[in-house]
Amino acid sequence: MTGHDHHHDHSELTETQLRVRALETVLTEKGYVDPAALDLLIETYEKKVGPRNGARVVAKAWADPAYRARLVKDATSAIAELGYAGRQGEHIVALENTPNRHNMVVCTLCSCYPWPVLGLPPVWYKSAPYRSRAVSDPRGVLKDFGITLPAGTEIRVWDSTSENRYLVIPMRPAGTEGWIEERLAELVTRDSMIGTGLPKQP
Amino acid sequence: MNGAQDMGGVHGFGPVEPEPNEPVFHAGWEKRAFALTLAMAMPGQWNIDMSRFARENRDPGEYLSMSYYQIWFAALETMLKERDLVSDDETVAGHALREPKPVARILSPGAVAQVLYRGGPTERETNTTPAFKPGDHVRAKNINPRTHTRLPRYVRGHAGTIERVIGFHVFPDSNAQGAGENPQWLYTVCFDGRELWGADGDPTLTVSVDAWEPYLVPA
Amino acid sequence: MNGAADMGGMHGFGPVVPEPNEPVFHAEWEGHSFALNMVTGVAKLWNLDAFRFKRESIPPPEYLSLSYYGLWTRTLELMMLEYGVATPEEVAAGHAIAPFKKAPHAVSAAECANMVRCGSPYNRSAPAPALFKVGDKVRARNMHPQHHTRLPRYARGHAGEVVRIVGCHVFPDSNASNLGEDPHWLYTVRFDGRELWGADSDPTVRVCIEAWEPYLEPL
Amino acid sequence: MTHDHDHHHDHGSELSEMQLRTRALETILLEKGYIEPAAIDVLIETYEKKIGPRNGAQVVAKAWVDPQFRQWLFEDGTAAIGSLGFGGRSGNHLVALENTPSVHNMVVCTLCSCYPWAVLGLPPLWYKSAPYRSRTVADPRSVLADFGVSLPKDTEIRVWDSTAELRYLVVPLRPAGAEGWSEEKLAELVTRDSMIGTGLPKNPEDLA
């Protein structure tokens, strides 16, 4: 990739597209940015960092009780054991779902999200409907995802107002006894680690 | 500030609409806007709290009419202009028109992985002790600053319980204004849903926020 | 509801810009938008509270992007659709499409003039004595209904003082949902600015709202 | 005007979207027989030509010269104002607010645009705007600054948020230097903004 990979017809360039390109050109010409660094940043978050990282963390927690204990006690260190750390994941807290408690993560004020384990957030996570309703009507939000929890389940919503980042550890689905971590990880969906979904059924 | 970004509890935005197989970026310019924002933090010398304030500090109608990366990009433009790194006429021309202002360093491709891995930890050393401990009852102060704060409107004035002492962290309310990191003790505070939303609220709901000590008083 | 209409205390909207020699209407269609809304009120197609509820239910991005009378026209359109006065096809065509039901009665100019002269009083006979008297300390309830309410968010949870008993008035929370007028005692309640906006705010500010009895609890 | 379809412009591209949509709704309501065409004209004419802040100015001027009326006005605004022939729509429940050397009143409607039409006509754009609605309850002094008005630091500012069907009229302080003036002449000092609380009456010297 080069710094200017806009391969469309020029008439299709939107106003924002044009402004972004103009600014990138100015910054490159002035030597403030190295286009190769930009490409590397994009590649990192488009290809390398994503919810597969978090799925590995969750699967390991499901399979390895000692790891689970470390994760719940100090998620930042336990997650770093697997090589995931850094930007927007400097301080991570793992939230355990139980039969009586379901955790959901939101950032009402902006879009805070645990990048090293989940990648960049989806559009809905950053949207006004999610940010406005997750704290006041989480069951209504879950319904938007097709999920209904028992009426008595405690719903605990975590609003990411500081640099703390939250990762939900969903409950391990029944029928997966004896599965290896790699296979378990395939059950862990992104949404189940935000709290708007449940893991896949085996 | 009580801007459009402070959305907790606002009605009328409609359903959440997850997009099947959503791509990481929805257009080429989104990738560039994202990467430029990350890359310019190094020569621009701004901190994340300043970035957040630059994003939220706009007319609420405008905020709500913009897409996510449009807001990022607009904030980037604002910060570059404020620091005399890029001027309006250069943005219009799409080219550099004057000598670059000297900057300490820029992000090199070789440093990207390390910079991302290191991130920007906000915990700081201290020899002070936290005023609250888990289980303590606290009340979020009623504050309405025009400047950046991370205390959402929907918890202000409400009583909760300290759930966790997180540590001693950079205080965004100061940091966003360039008034120094002014680190403070940071807590996770748990609120009952009915405390926040009234007697008719969902009795199974609890909401936790991370709150710095200056946001809290004993309840 | 906590919609875009509930603006008290929000930041970021910028300065108030008075327009010298402002005309009553800025375009001819604004006058028509205004008159149509008056006339549909006289026709009793719906009540004013229901109209207000529909207007504030417009999603915040759209609400904030519309001009004042643009918002009225949009609301009128939504009300006509909801109350079966017009079909979506008719709204799109800009004409009644046969076969349609003729209105039982057409509002005349004389009726409009009469409405302007007489208005529509909202006081009703009281079903019970007033709970509060002037001087009573009260707290505005913390409530966040999805339906229409006239208790602004900024007053909720805060303590004030009854300064006037207005009378027994139609209760908008009920009326807007077509659940009847359900009249309740209405009070003027005064709040200290620092109670509403925090200890750092202007000590010379007092804010008065009108609050129906169900909005208040004794302190 | 005898007919409501008095859109005398070019029917082409100049019609804005809202023009078209408003016209569409009006046409449907007429065709279905909900309204008589003249009804629309009467309403527009009433609020464009007949009802305006001159009404309120008369009320204020009378309150400045007639102590009995003044007392009545603060006791029962609706009746006192009604005695001058003003009332009705958005004026069924009127309350007059007395400015004093130590208290300044300001009126806002944070939730929509409630305004005492009967005495002030329809509200100006700024009154209905987000900046005014958002800031007046929290920071009235900065709003006053937008109008070029600065009050003494210790003046109590009392903001009235029109959340019900009560409508408020501010009675500003009578300016010095207008002693012995007739009601008619005093009314010329009373600006619309002084009756909302975002302004002060004119200086008598400016009229003399």
Short mmCIF file of C-alpha atoms in Angstrom, two decimals, chain B residues 19-120:
data_model
loop_
_atom_site.label_atom_id
_atom_site.label_comp_id
_atom_site.label_asym_id
_atom_site.label_seq_id
_atom_site.Cartn_x
_atom_site.Cartn_y
_atom_site.Cartn_z
CA GLU B 19 -24.06 -4.43 10.66
CA PRO B 20 -23.41 -8.01 9.57
CA ASN B 21 -19.78 -8.60 8.61
CA GLU B 22 -18.89 -5.04 9.36
CA PRO B 23 -15.53 -3.99 7.91
CA VAL B 24 -13.01 -2.29 10.21
CA PHE B 25 -13.22 0.82 8.02
CA HIS B 26 -16.08 1.83 5.74
CA ALA B 27 -14.10 3.96 3.33
CA GLY B 28 -10.53 4.58 2.36
CA TRP B 29 -10.56 8.04 3.92
CA GLU B 30 -11.60 6.58 7.28
CA LYS B 31 -8.37 4.58 7.37
CA ARG B 32 -6.29 7.63 6.59
CA ALA B 33 -8.15 9.81 9.12
CA PHE B 34 -7.63 7.14 11.77
CA ALA B 35 -3.94 6.67 11.04
CA LEU B 36 -3.27 10.40 10.75
CA THR B 37 -4.84 10.97 14.14
CA LEU B 38 -2.67 8.32 15.77
CA ALA B 39 0.49 9.37 13.94
CA MET B 40 0.10 13.11 14.64
CA ALA B 41 -0.19 12.65 18.39
CA MET B 42 3.62 12.38 18.46
CA PRO B 43 4.63 15.60 16.65
CA GLY B 44 1.43 17.34 17.83
CA GLN B 45 2.22 16.71 21.49
CA TRP B 46 -1.42 16.54 22.50
CA ASN B 47 -2.79 14.05 24.96
CA ILE B 48 -5.83 11.81 24.64
CA ASP B 49 -7.94 14.04 26.86
CA MET B 50 -7.25 17.01 24.61
CA SER B 51 -8.27 14.88 21.61
CA ARG B 52 -11.50 13.92 23.31
CA PHE B 53 -12.32 17.51 24.15
CA ALA B 54 -11.56 18.60 20.60
CA ARG B 55 -14.09 16.00 19.42
CA GLU B 56 -16.89 16.84 21.84
CA ASN B 57 -16.41 20.61 21.81
CA ARG B 58 -18.74 21.45 18.95
CA ASP B 59 -22.35 22.35 18.30
CA PRO B 60 -24.48 19.36 19.34
CA GLY B 61 -26.45 19.51 16.10
CA GLU B 62 -23.23 19.34 14.15
CA TYR B 63 -21.85 16.56 16.36
CA LEU B 64 -24.93 14.44 15.75
CA SER B 65 -24.87 15.05 12.01
CA MET B 66 -21.30 13.81 11.62
CA SER B 67 -20.05 10.25 11.27
CA TYR B 68 -17.59 8.85 13.77
CA TYR B 69 -14.42 9.41 11.74
CA GLN B 70 -15.68 12.75 10.52
CA ILE B 71 -15.63 13.84 14.14
CA TRP B 72 -12.13 12.44 14.59
CA PHE B 73 -10.94 14.22 11.52
CA ALA B 74 -12.55 17.53 12.45
CA ALA B 75 -10.85 17.33 15.85
CA LEU B 76 -7.51 16.60 14.17
CA GLU B 77 -7.94 19.67 11.97
CA THR B 78 -8.78 21.79 15.01
CA MET B 79 -5.76 20.63 16.98
CA LEU B 80 -3.36 21.07 14.05
CA LYS B 81 -4.62 24.61 13.58
CA GLU B 82 -4.43 25.44 17.29
CA ARG B 83 -0.80 24.37 17.34
CA ASP B 84 0.12 26.21 14.12
CA LEU B 85 1.11 22.97 12.43
CA VAL B 86 -1.28 23.41 9.51
CA SER B 87 -3.11 26.57 8.55
CA ASP B 88 -6.47 26.97 6.87
CA ASP B 89 -5.05 28.07 3.53
CA GLU B 90 -2.86 24.98 3.44
CA THR B 91 -5.86 22.72 4.05
CA VAL B 92 -7.70 24.48 1.24
CA ALA B 93 -4.71 24.25 -1.12
CA GLY B 94 -4.03 20.66 -0.18
CA HIS B 95 -0.34 21.46 -0.06
CA ALA B 96 2.20 22.86 2.34
CA LEU B 97 2.51 26.62 1.75
CA ARG B 98 5.04 27.48 4.42
CA GLU B 99 7.97 26.07 6.30
CA PRO B 100 7.10 23.36 8.82
CA LYS B 101 7.24 24.34 12.45
CA PRO B 102 10.01 22.31 14.10
CA VAL B 103 8.68 19.33 16.07
CA ALA B 104 10.51 17.08 18.52
CA ARG B 105 9.86 13.85 16.66
CA ILE B 106 7.57 12.10 14.26
CA LEU B 107 6.27 8.54 14.17
CA SER B 108 8.56 6.36 12.07
CA PRO B 109 7.32 3.09 10.58
CA GLY B 110 9.86 1.23 12.66
CA ALA B 111 8.45 2.66 15.88
CA VAL B 112 4.78 1.91 15.18
CA ALA B 113 4.66 -1.55 16.72
CA GLN B 114 6.50 -0.45 19.83
CA VAL B 115 4.43 2.71 20.26
CA LEU B 116 1.21 0.76 19.98
CA TYR B 117 2.43 -1.95 22.33
CA ARG B 118 3.52 0.58 24.91
CA GLY B 119 0.30 2.57 24.60
CA GLY B 120 -0.22 5.40 27.05
#
